[in-house]
Amino acid sequence: MTTDDQARTPTGRRRAAGAHHEPPLNLRRPGWPTFSSEAVPWDPSTEAYGPRTGRAQHRGPYEAAIAPTIADAHVYLSSAASALVAEATAEIARFDGEALGATTSFAALLLRTEASSSSQIEDLTSSAKAIALAELGRNGRANADQIVANVTAMTSALAHAERLDPDAILAMHQALMARHLPKDAGRWRTQQVWIGGSSRSPHNAAYVAPTHPRVPAAIDDLVAFAGRDDIAVLAQAALTHAQFESIHPFPDGNGRTGRALLHAQLRNGGLTRTSIVPVSAGLLSDTARYFAALTIYRSGDIEPIVTEVAEAVFPALANSRQLIADVTSARASWGEQIHARRGASAWGLADLLTTRPVVDTKLTAAELGISTVNAQLAIDRLVDDGVLEQIGHGQRDRVWQAGEVLDAMEGFATRSRQRVH
């Protein structure tokens, strides 16, 4: 069985502007436990349904990983990596301070962009418009629906940030997979999973995760590590993420759940209070390097994954600031376009559009606390003033979009995919 992580071969290197020279990725750091393995019998129950050719390759025992305990493991980083973590931490704190001092909160917008970027790492792509339509219940594009589910998972992660325990992790996965994998959503897996190789068996796979009976204890150990207060939060979140991905506790959705957990840990550790740091957007420019760092982590070298996450902070926040500037500029221009009395619902709708650029009367009424009749009047006002335009030409179940905000979100996505040298 293949899952939604790491199915790539590492190539190339992404580097944030001004980043320091770092040691080779194969440099082993002392003090961190390595993954071991065990021989596991394989029951080829589906062999009769596969081709006869190559059956011998899928018989006999296979090697599955054993996750080491890390609850009390010593975290050693080189001085260069420690300095990078400190610099990235300071940048996050600065960004969080900007968010606290701003008159408008863009947390909801950044959460949506992070959910989209995290999904793109798993090759789930969709336009900002399609995602916004899916949020309104306009279904039809599977990727957009799954990205919306990831928004829900991210929201759940932040809601559980004060209590990072196994139940919180299960709740994140439940929010992510409730619609797309209802039988397994919010439950630890009950079968073997692996990455790469053949779907017929784990033989010759690139990585075989621990057997499913080992998952609960491994997660308990992970949670104990995540609860420590003697490690820099950003480095701790990166290591928790790498350990989680290596345990691979679910049949699907491990990558997205793991990155949601990373955000919950940043919030739990007090590194972010109100803002969202779209780390996935920073990782997206070179996913091969990110996957390679996760692989190397299992050999006991923790520095690559810590470096990847820390370096991702800088382009992610630069991109976020540009997105906020673009949306803020659009909102300022609307102030000159909108012809409505002070206090009219049209102004509240204009503010709503900065984080929800596609609306209908039901959403508008619910968010502004007004009737659907008044919601339609506010929408009509913004249509007449050139802020909104209707999607399509139907007269029933109508939807409107703020094109400038959607363009800003697409710009964010485009910048996220650009490789940084």
CSV table of C-alpha atoms in Angstrom, one decimal:
chain,number,residue,atom,x,y,z
A,1,MET,CA,0.0,0.0,0.0
A,2,THR,CA,1.3,3.4,-0.8
A,3,THR,CA,0.4,6.5,1.2
A,4,ASP,CA,0.4,10.3,0.7
A,5,ASP,CA,4.0,11.0,1.7
A,6,GLN,CA,7.5,10.9,0.3
A,7,ALA,CA,7.0,9.2,-3.0
A,8,ARG,CA,9.8,11.1,-4.7
A,9,THR,CA,13.5,11.0,-5.4
A,10,PRO,CA,15.5,13.8,-3.8
A,11,THR,CA,17.1,16.3,-6.2
A,12,GLY,CA,18.3,19.8,-6.0
A,13,ARG,CA,18.5,22.3,-3.1
A,14,ARG,CA,16.3,25.2,-2.0
A,15,ARG,CA,18.0,27.9,0.1
A,16,ALA,CA,16.4,31.0,1.7
A,17,ALA,CA,18.0,34.3,0.9
A,18,GLY,CA,21.0,34.9,3.1
A,19,ALA,CA,21.0,31.3,4.5
A,20,HIS,CA,24.2,30.0,5.9
A,21,HIS,CA,26.3,27.1,4.5
A,22,GLU,CA,25.2,23.9,6.1
A,23,PRO,CA,26.9,20.5,6.5
A,24,PRO,CA,26.2,17.7,4.1
A,25,LEU,CA,22.9,15.9,4.6
A,26,ASN,CA,24.6,12.6,5.3
A,27,LEU,CA,26.4,14.0,8.4
A,28,ARG,CA,25.3,11.9,11.4
A,29,ARG,CA,24.5,13.9,14.5
A,30,PRO,CA,25.2,12.2,17.9
A,31,GLY,CA,22.6,11.5,20.5
A,32,TRP,CA,19.5,10.9,18.4
A,33,PRO,CA,18.1,7.3,18.2
A,34,THR,CA,17.8,5.6,14.9
A,35,PHE,CA,15.0,3.5,13.5
A,36,SER,CA,15.6,-0.2,13.5
A,37,SER,CA,13.7,-3.0,11.8
A,38,GLU,CA,12.1,-6.4,12.3
A,39,ALA,CA,11.2,-9.3,10.1
A,40,VAL,CA,7.5,-9.7,9.7
A,41,PRO,CA,5.6,-12.6,8.1
A,42,TRP,CA,3.7,-11.7,5.0
A,43,ASP,CA,0.4,-13.3,4.1
A,44,PRO,CA,-0.1,-12.9,0.4
A,45,SER,CA,-3.8,-13.1,0.6
A,46,THR,CA,-4.3,-11.3,-2.7
A,47,GLU,CA,-1.6,-13.3,-4.6
A,48,ALA,CA,-4.2,-15.3,-6.6
A,49,TYR,CA,-5.5,-12.1,-8.1
A,50,GLY,CA,-2.1,-10.7,-9.3
A,51,PRO,CA,-0.1,-11.7,-12.3
A,52,ARG,CA,2.0,-14.9,-12.0
A,53,THR,CA,5.1,-13.0,-13.1
A,54,GLY,CA,7.2,-11.8,-10.2
A,55,ARG,CA,5.2,-13.6,-7.5
A,56,ALA,CA,8.4,-14.8,-5.9
A,57,GLN,CA,9.3,-11.2,-5.1
A,58,HIS,CA,6.2,-10.8,-3.0
A,59,ARG,CA,6.6,-13.9,-0.8
A,60,GLY,CA,8.2,-14.5,2.6
A,61,PRO,CA,8.9,-12.1,5.5
A,62,TYR,CA,9.5,-8.4,5.0
A,63,GLU,CA,11.4,-5.8,7.0
A,64,ALA,CA,9.2,-3.3,8.9
A,65,ALA,CA,10.6,-0.3,10.8
A,66,ILE,CA,10.6,0.0,14.5
A,67,ALA,CA,10.3,3.6,15.8
A,68,PRO,CA,12.7,4.4,18.6
A,69,THR,CA,11.5,6.2,21.7
A,70,ILE,CA,12.3,9.9,21.7
A,71,ALA,CA,10.5,11.2,24.7
A,72,ASP,CA,13.8,11.8,26.6
A,73,ALA,CA,16.1,11.9,23.6
A,74,HIS,CA,18.9,14.5,23.6
A,75,VAL,CA,18.5,17.1,20.8
A,76,TYR,CA,21.9,18.1,19.4
A,77,LEU,CA,22.2,20.8,16.7
A,78,SER,CA,25.3,22.4,15.3
A,79,SER,CA,25.9,26.0,16.1
A,80,ALA,CA,24.9,26.9,12.5
A,81,ALA,CA,21.6,25.1,12.7
A,82,SER,CA,20.9,26.5,16.2
A,83,ALA,CA,21.5,30.0,14.8
A,84,LEU,CA,19.2,29.3,11.9
A,85,VAL,CA,16.4,28.1,14.3
A,86,ALA,CA,16.9,31.2,16.5
A,87,GLU,CA,16.7,33.5,13.4
A,88,ALA,CA,13.6,31.8,12.1
A,89,THR,CA,12.0,31.9,15.5
A,90,ALA,CA,12.6,35.6,15.8
A,91,GLU,CA,11.1,36.1,12.3
A,92,ILE,CA,7.9,34.2,13.3
A,93,ALA,CA,7.7,36.2,16.5
A,94,ARG,CA,8.0,39.4,14.5
A,95,PHE,CA,5.3,38.3,12.1
A,96,ASP,CA,3.0,37.3,14.9
A,97,GLY,CA,3.5,40.7,16.5
A,98,GLU,CA,2.6,42.4,13.2
A,99,ALA,CA,-0.6,40.3,13.2
A,100,LEU,CA,-1.5,41.3,16.8
A,101,GLY,CA,-1.0,45.0,15.9
A,102,ALA,CA,-3.0,44.9,12.7
A,103,THR,CA,-6.5,46.3,12.4
A,104,THR,CA,-7.5,43.4,10.2
A,105,SER,CA,-6.9,39.7,10.9
A,106,PHE,CA,-5.7,37.7,7.9
A,107,ALA,CA,-5.3,34.5,9.9
A,108,ALA,CA,-8.3,32.8,8.2
A,109,LEU,CA,-6.8,33.7,4.8
A,110,LEU,CA,-3.4,32.4,5.7
A,111,LEU,CA,-4.9,29.2,7.1
A,112,ARG,CA,-6.6,28.6,3.8
A,113,THR,CA,-3.3,29.2,1.8
A,114,GLU,CA,-1.4,26.9,4.2
A,115,ALA,CA,-4.1,24.1,3.8
A,116,SER,CA,-3.8,24.5,0.0
A,117,SER,CA,0.0,24.4,0.1
A,118,SER,CA,0.1,21.4,2.4
A,119,SER,CA,-2.3,19.6,0.0
A,120,GLN,CA,-0.1,20.6,-3.0
A,121,ILE,CA,2.8,18.7,-1.4
A,122,GLU,CA,0.7,15.6,-1.9
A,123,ASP,CA,-0.1,16.6,-5.5
A,124,LEU,CA,-3.6,17.8,-4.6
A,125,THR,CA,-3.9,21.0,-6.6
A,126,SER,CA,-6.8,23.3,-7.3
A,127,SER,CA,-7.5,27.0,-8.0
A,128,ALA,CA,-8.3,29.5,-5.3
A,129,LYS,CA,-11.7,29.9,-6.9
A,130,ALA,CA,-12.5,26.2,-7.0
A,131,ILE,CA,-11.5,25.9,-3.3
A,132,ALA,CA,-13.7,28.8,-2.4
A,133,LEU,CA,-16.6,27.4,-4.3
A,134,ALA,CA,-16.1,24.0,-2.5
A,135,GLU,CA,-16.2,25.8,0.8
A,136,LEU,CA,-19.7,27.0,-0.1
A,137,GLY,CA,-20.7,23.4,-0.8
A,138,ARG,CA,-20.5,23.7,-4.6
A,139,ASN,CA,-18.9,20.3,-5.1
A,140,GLY,CA,-17.7,18.7,-8.3
A,141,ARG,CA,-13.9,18.9,-8.0
A,142,ALA,CA,-12.4,16.2,-5.8
A,143,ASN,CA,-9.1,18.0,-5.2
A,144,ALA,CA,-10.9,21.2,-4.1
A,145,ASP,CA,-13.1,19.2,-1.7
A,146,GLN,CA,-10.0,17.5,-0.2
A,147,ILE,CA,-8.3,20.9,0.3
A,148,VAL,CA,-11.4,22.2,2.0
A,149,ALA,CA,-11.2,19.2,4.3
A,150,ASN,CA,-7.6,20.1,5.0
A,151,VAL,CA,-8.8,23.6,6.0
A,152,THR,CA,-11.1,21.8,8.5
A,153,ALA,CA,-8.2,19.7,9.8
A,154,MET,CA,-6.0,22.8,10.3
A,155,THR,CA,-8.8,24.5,12.2
A,156,SER,CA,-9.1,21.4,14.3
A,157,ALA,CA,-5.4,21.3,15.0
A,158,LEU,CA,-5.4,24.9,16.3
A,159,ALA,CA,-8.5,24.2,18.3
A,160,HIS,CA,-6.7,21.3,20.1
A,161,ALA,CA,-3.4,23.2,20.4
A,162,GLU,CA,-3.7,23.5,24.2
A,163,ARG,CA,-4.0,19.7,24.5
A,164,LEU,CA,-1.6,17.8,22.2
A,165,ASP,CA,-2.4,14.2,23.0
A,166,PRO,CA,-3.4,11.1,20.9
A,167,ASP,CA,-7.1,12.1,21.0
A,168,ALA,CA,-6.2,15.5,19.5
A,169,ILE,CA,-4.3,13.9,16.7
A,170,LEU,CA,-7.2,11.5,16.0
A,171,ALA,CA,-9.5,14.6,15.9
A,172,MET,CA,-7.3,16.2,13.3
A,173,HIS,CA,-7.4,13.1,11.1
A,174,GLN,CA,-11.1,12.8,11.6
A,175,ALA,CA,-11.6,16.3,10.4
A,176,LEU,CA,-9.4,15.7,7.3
A,177,MET,CA,-10.7,12.3,6.2
A,178,ALA,CA,-14.3,12.1,7.5
A,179,ARG,CA,-15.7,12.5,4.0
A,180,HIS,CA,-13.1,10.8,1.9
A,181,LEU,CA,-12.1,7.9,4.1
A,182,PRO,CA,-15.0,7.6,6.6
A,183,LYS,CA,-14.2,4.0,7.7
A,184,ASP,CA,-10.7,4.9,8.8
A,185,ALA,CA,-11.1,8.6,9.7
A,186,GLY,CA,-9.9,9.3,13.2
A,187,ARG,CA,-8.6,5.8,13.9
A,188,TRP,CA,-5.1,4.4,14.0
A,189,ARG,CA,-4.5,2.1,11.1
A,190,THR,CA,-5.1,-1.7,11.4
A,191,GLN,CA,-2.9,-2.8,8.5
A,192,GLN,CA,0.6,-2.5,7.2
A,193,VAL,CA,1.5,0.6,5.1
A,194,TRP,CA,4.6,1.3,3.0
A,195,ILE,CA,6.0,3.9,0.6
A,196,GLY,CA,7.1,3.1,-2.9
A,197,GLY,CA,7.5,-0.3,-4.4
A,198,SER,CA,4.5,-2.3,-5.4
A,199,SER,CA,0.9,-2.2,-4.2
A,200,ARG,CA,0.9,-6.0,-3.9
A,201,SER,CA,3.3,-6.2,-1.0
A,202,PRO,CA,5.8,-4.3,1.1
A,203,HIS,CA,8.7,-6.2,-0.4
A,204,ASN,CA,11.1,-3.8,-2.2
A,205,ALA,CA,9.3,-0.8,-0.8
A,206,ALA,CA,11.3,2.4,-0.2
A,207,TYR,CA,10.1,2.5,3.4
A,208,VAL,CA,7.9,0.1,5.4
A,209,ALA,CA,6.3,1.8,8.4
A,210,PRO,CA,6.1,0.1,11.8
A,211,THR,CA,3.5,-2.6,12.1
A,212,HIS,CA,0.1,-1.4,13.3
A,213,PRO,CA,0.2,-2.9,16.8
A,214,ARG,CA,3.2,-0.7,17.5
A,215,VAL,CA,1.4,2.6,16.5
A,216,PRO,CA,-0.4,3.5,19.8
A,217,ALA,CA,2.7,3.2,21.9
A,218,ALA,CA,4.8,5.1,19.4
A,219,ILE,CA,2.2,7.9,19.4
A,220,ASP,CA,2.3,8.0,23.2
A,221,ASP,CA,6.0,8.5,23.1
A,222,LEU,CA,5.7,11.1,20.4
A,223,VAL,CA,3.2,13.1,22.5
A,224,ALA,CA,5.6,12.9,25.5
A,225,PHE,CA,8.3,14.4,23.4
A,226,ALA,CA,6.0,17.1,22.0
A,227,GLY,CA,5.2,18.1,25.6
A,228,ARG,CA,8.8,18.8,26.6
A,229,ASP,CA,9.7,22.4,27.4
A,230,ASP,CA,13.5,22.2,27.2
A,231,ILE,CA,13.7,22.4,23.4
A,232,ALA,CA,13.4,25.3,21.0
A,233,VAL,CA,9.8,25.2,19.8
A,234,LEU,CA,10.5,25.3,16.1
A,235,ALA,CA,13.1,22.5,16.2
A,236,GLN,CA,10.8,20.5,18.5
A,237,ALA,CA,7.9,20.9,16.0
A,238,ALA,CA,10.1,19.8,13.1
A,239,LEU,CA,11.3,16.7,15.0
A,240,THR,CA,7.7,15.8,16.1
A,241,HIS,CA,6.6,16.1,12.5
A,242,ALA,CA,9.4,13.8,11.2
A,243,GLN,CA,8.7,11.2,13.9
A,244,PHE,CA,5.0,11.3,13.1
A,245,GLU,CA,5.6,10.9,9.4
A,246,SER,CA,7.9,7.9,10.1
A,247,ILE,CA,5.3,6.2,12.3
A,248,HIS,CA,2.7,6.8,9.6
A,249,PRO,CA,-0.2,6.0,11.9
A,250,PHE,CA,-3.0,6.3,9.4
A,251,PRO,CA,-3.7,4.5,6.1
A,252,ASP,CA,-3.9,7.9,4.3
A,253,GLY,CA,-3.6,11.5,5.2
A,254,ASN,CA,-0.4,11.3,7.2
A,255,GLY,CA,1.4,14.1,5.5
A,256,ARG,CA,-1.5,16.6,5.8
A,257,THR,CA,-2.2,15.6,9.4
A,258,GLY,CA,1.4,15.8,10.3
A,259,ARG,CA,1.8,19.3,9.0
A,260,ALA,CA,-1.4,20.3,10.8
A,261,LEU,CA,0.2,18.9,14.0
A,262,LEU,CA,3.2,21.0,13.3
A,263,HIS,CA,1.0,24.2,13.4
A,264,ALA,CA,-0.7,23.0,16.6
A,265,GLN,CA,2.7,22.6,18.2
A,266,LEU,CA,3.8,26.1,17.2
A,267,ARG,CA,0.7,27.4,18.8
A,268,ASN,CA,1.0,25.1,21.8
A,269,GLY,CA,4.6,26.3,22.4
A,270,GLY,CA,3.5,30.0,22.2
A,271,LEU,CA,5.5,30.7,19.1
A,272,THR,CA,2.4,31.8,17.3
A,273,ARG,CA,-0.5,33.4,19.2
A,274,THR,CA,-2.9,34.6,16.5
A,275,SER,CA,-1.0,34.2,13.2
A,276,ILE,CA,-0.6,31.3,10.8
A,277,VAL,CA,2.9,30.6,9.4
A,278,PRO,CA,2.4,28.8,6.1
A,279,VAL,CA,5.4,26.5,6.5
A,280,SER,CA,4.1,24.2,3.7
A,281,ALA,CA,4.3,27.1,1.3
A,282,GLY,CA,8.0,27.4,2.1
A,283,LEU,CA,8.5,23.6,1.8
A,284,LEU,CA,6.6,23.5,-1.5
A,285,SER,CA,9.4,25.1,-3.6
A,286,ASP,CA,11.5,22.0,-3.2
A,287,THR,CA,9.5,19.0,-1.9
A,288,ALA,CA,12.2,16.5,-3.0
A,289,ARG,CA,14.6,18.0,-0.4
A,290,TYR,CA,11.8,18.0,2.2
A,291,PHE,CA,11.1,14.3,1.6
A,292,ALA,CA,14.8,13.5,1.6
A,293,ALA,CA,15.2,15.1,5.0
A,294,LEU,CA,12.3,13.0,6.4
A,295,THR,CA,14.1,9.9,5.1
A,296,ILE,CA,17.5,10.9,6.5
A,297,TYR,CA,15.8,11.6,9.9
A,298,ARG,CA,15.3,7.9,10.4
A,299,SER,CA,19.0,7.2,10.3
A,300,GLY,CA,19.5,9.5,13.3
A,301,ASP,CA,20.5,12.7,11.6
A,302,ILE,CA,18.0,15.3,12.8
A,303,GLU,CA,19.6,18.4,11.3
A,304,PRO,CA,18.3,18.2,7.8
A,305,ILE,CA,14.6,18.2,8.7
A,306,VAL,CA,15.1,21.0,11.3
A,307,THR,CA,17.0,23.0,8.7
A,308,GLU,CA,14.3,22.4,6.1
A,309,VAL,CA,11.5,23.6,8.4
A,310,ALA,CA,13.5,26.6,9.6
A,311,GLU,CA,14.5,27.7,6.2
A,312,ALA,CA,10.9,27.3,4.9
A,313,VAL,CA,9.9,30.0,7.4
A,314,PHE,CA,11.6,32.9,5.5
A,315,PRO,CA,10.1,32.5,2.0
A,316,ALA,CA,6.7,31.5,3.6
A,317,LEU,CA,6.6,34.8,5.6
A,318,ALA,CA,7.8,36.9,2.8
A,319,ASN,CA,5.1,35.4,0.6
A,320,SER,CA,2.5,36.0,3.3
A,321,ARG,CA,3.5,39.6,3.7
A,322,GLN,CA,3.1,40.1,0.0
A,323,LEU,CA,-0.3,38.4,0.0
A,324,ILE,CA,-1.5,40.6,2.9
A,325,ALA,CA,-0.2,43.7,1.1
A,326,ASP,CA,-2.0,42.8,-2.1
A,327,VAL,CA,-5.3,42.1,-0.3
A,328,THR,CA,-4.9,45.3,1.8
A,329,SER,CA,-4.3,47.3,-1.3
A,330,ALA,CA,-7.5,45.9,-2.9
A,331,ARG,CA,-9.5,46.6,0.2
A,332,ALA,CA,-8.2,50.2,0.3
A,333,SER,CA,-9.2,50.8,-3.3
A,334,TRP,CA,-12.7,49.5,-2.6
A,335,GLY,CA,-13.0,52.3,-0.1
A,336,GLU,CA,-13.1,54.7,-3.0
A,337,GLN,CA,-15.4,52.6,-5.1
A,338,ILE,CA,-18.1,51.7,-2.7
A,339,HIS,CA,-21.0,54.2,-2.5
A,340,ALA,CA,-22.8,53.2,0.7
A,341,ARG,CA,-23.6,55.0,3.9
A,342,ARG,CA,-21.4,54.5,6.9
A,343,GLY,CA,-22.3,51.4,8.8
A,344,ALA,CA,-24.1,49.8,5.9
A,345,SER,CA,-23.7,46.0,5.5
A,346,ALA,CA,-21.8,46.6,2.3
A,347,TRP,CA,-18.8,47.7,4.3
A,348,GLY,CA,-18.9,44.6,6.4
A,349,LEU,CA,-19.2,42.5,3.3
A,350,ALA,CA,-16.1,44.2,1.9
A,351,ASP,CA,-14.1,43.2,5.0
A,352,LEU,CA,-15.4,39.6,4.7
A,353,LEU,CA,-14.2,39.4,1.2
A,354,THR,CA,-10.6,39.8,2.2
A,355,THR,CA,-10.7,36.3,3.7
A,356,ARG,CA,-13.7,34.8,1.9
A,357,PRO,CA,-13.5,36.0,-1.7
A,358,VAL,CA,-16.4,33.9,-3.0
A,359,VAL,CA,-19.8,34.4,-1.3
A,360,ASP,CA,-23.4,33.7,-1.6
A,361,THR,CA,-26.4,35.2,0.3
A,362,LYS,CA,-26.4,32.4,2.9
A,363,LEU,CA,-22.7,32.9,3.8
A,364,THR,CA,-23.0,36.7,3.8
A,365,ALA,CA,-26.1,36.6,6.0
A,366,ALA,CA,-24.5,34.2,8.5
A,367,GLU,CA,-21.2,36.0,8.7
A,368,LEU,CA,-22.7,39.5,9.0
A,369,GLY,CA,-25.6,38.5,11.2
A,370,ILE,CA,-28.2,40.0,8.8
A,371,SER,CA,-31.2,38.6,6.9
A,372,THR,CA,-30.7,37.1,3.5
A,373,VAL,CA,-32.7,40.0,2.0
A,374,ASN,CA,-30.2,42.5,3.4
A,375,ALA,CA,-27.3,40.2,2.4
A,376,GLN,CA,-28.5,40.4,-1.2
A,377,LEU,CA,-28.8,44.2,-1.0
A,378,ALA,CA,-25.2,44.3,0.2
A,379,ILE,CA,-24.0,42.0,-2.6
A,380,ASP,CA,-25.9,44.1,-5.1
A,381,ARG,CA,-24.2,47.2,-3.8
A,382,LEU,CA,-20.8,45.8,-4.3
A,383,VAL,CA,-21.7,44.4,-7.7
A,384,ASP,CA,-22.8,47.9,-8.8
A,385,ASP,CA,-19.6,49.4,-7.4
A,386,GLY,CA,-17.3,46.9,-9.3
A,387,VAL,CA,-16.1,45.0,-6.2
A,388,LEU,CA,-18.0,41.8,-6.9
A,389,GLU,CA,-19.0,40.0,-10.0
A,390,GLN,CA,-21.3,37.1,-10.4
A,391,ILE,CA,-19.9,33.7,-11.3
A,392,GLY,CA,-21.9,32.4,-14.3
A,393,HIS,CA,-25.2,33.8,-15.5
A,394,GLY,CA,-27.8,31.7,-13.6
A,395,GLN,CA,-30.6,33.3,-11.6
A,396,ARG,CA,-30.8,30.6,-8.9
A,397,ASP,CA,-28.3,29.6,-6.3
A,398,ARG,CA,-26.0,32.5,-7.3
A,399,VAL,CA,-22.4,33.0,-6.3
A,400,TRP,CA,-20.2,36.1,-6.5
A,401,GLN,CA,-16.4,36.6,-6.5
A,402,ALA,CA,-14.0,39.3,-5.6
A,403,GLY,CA,-11.5,38.9,-8.4
A,404,GLU,CA,-8.7,41.0,-6.9
A,405,VAL,CA,-8.5,38.8,-3.8
A,406,LEU,CA,-8.6,35.6,-5.8
A,407,ASP,CA,-5.8,37.0,-8.0
A,408,ALA,CA,-3.8,37.7,-4.8
A,409,MET,CA,-4.3,34.2,-3.6
A,410,GLU,CA,-3.2,32.7,-7.0
A,411,GLY,CA,-0.1,35.0,-6.8
A,412,PHE,CA,0.7,33.5,-3.4
A,413,ALA,CA,0.4,29.9,-4.9
A,414,THR,CA,2.6,30.8,-7.8
A,415,ARG,CA,5.3,32.2,-5.7
A,416,SER,CA,5.2,29.2,-3.4
A,417,ARG,CA,6.0,26.9,-6.3
A,418,GLN,CA,9.0,28.9,-7.4
A,419,ARG,CA,12.3,27.3,-6.4
A,420,VAL,CA,14.5,29.6,-4.2
A,421,HIS,CA,18.3,29.4,-5.0
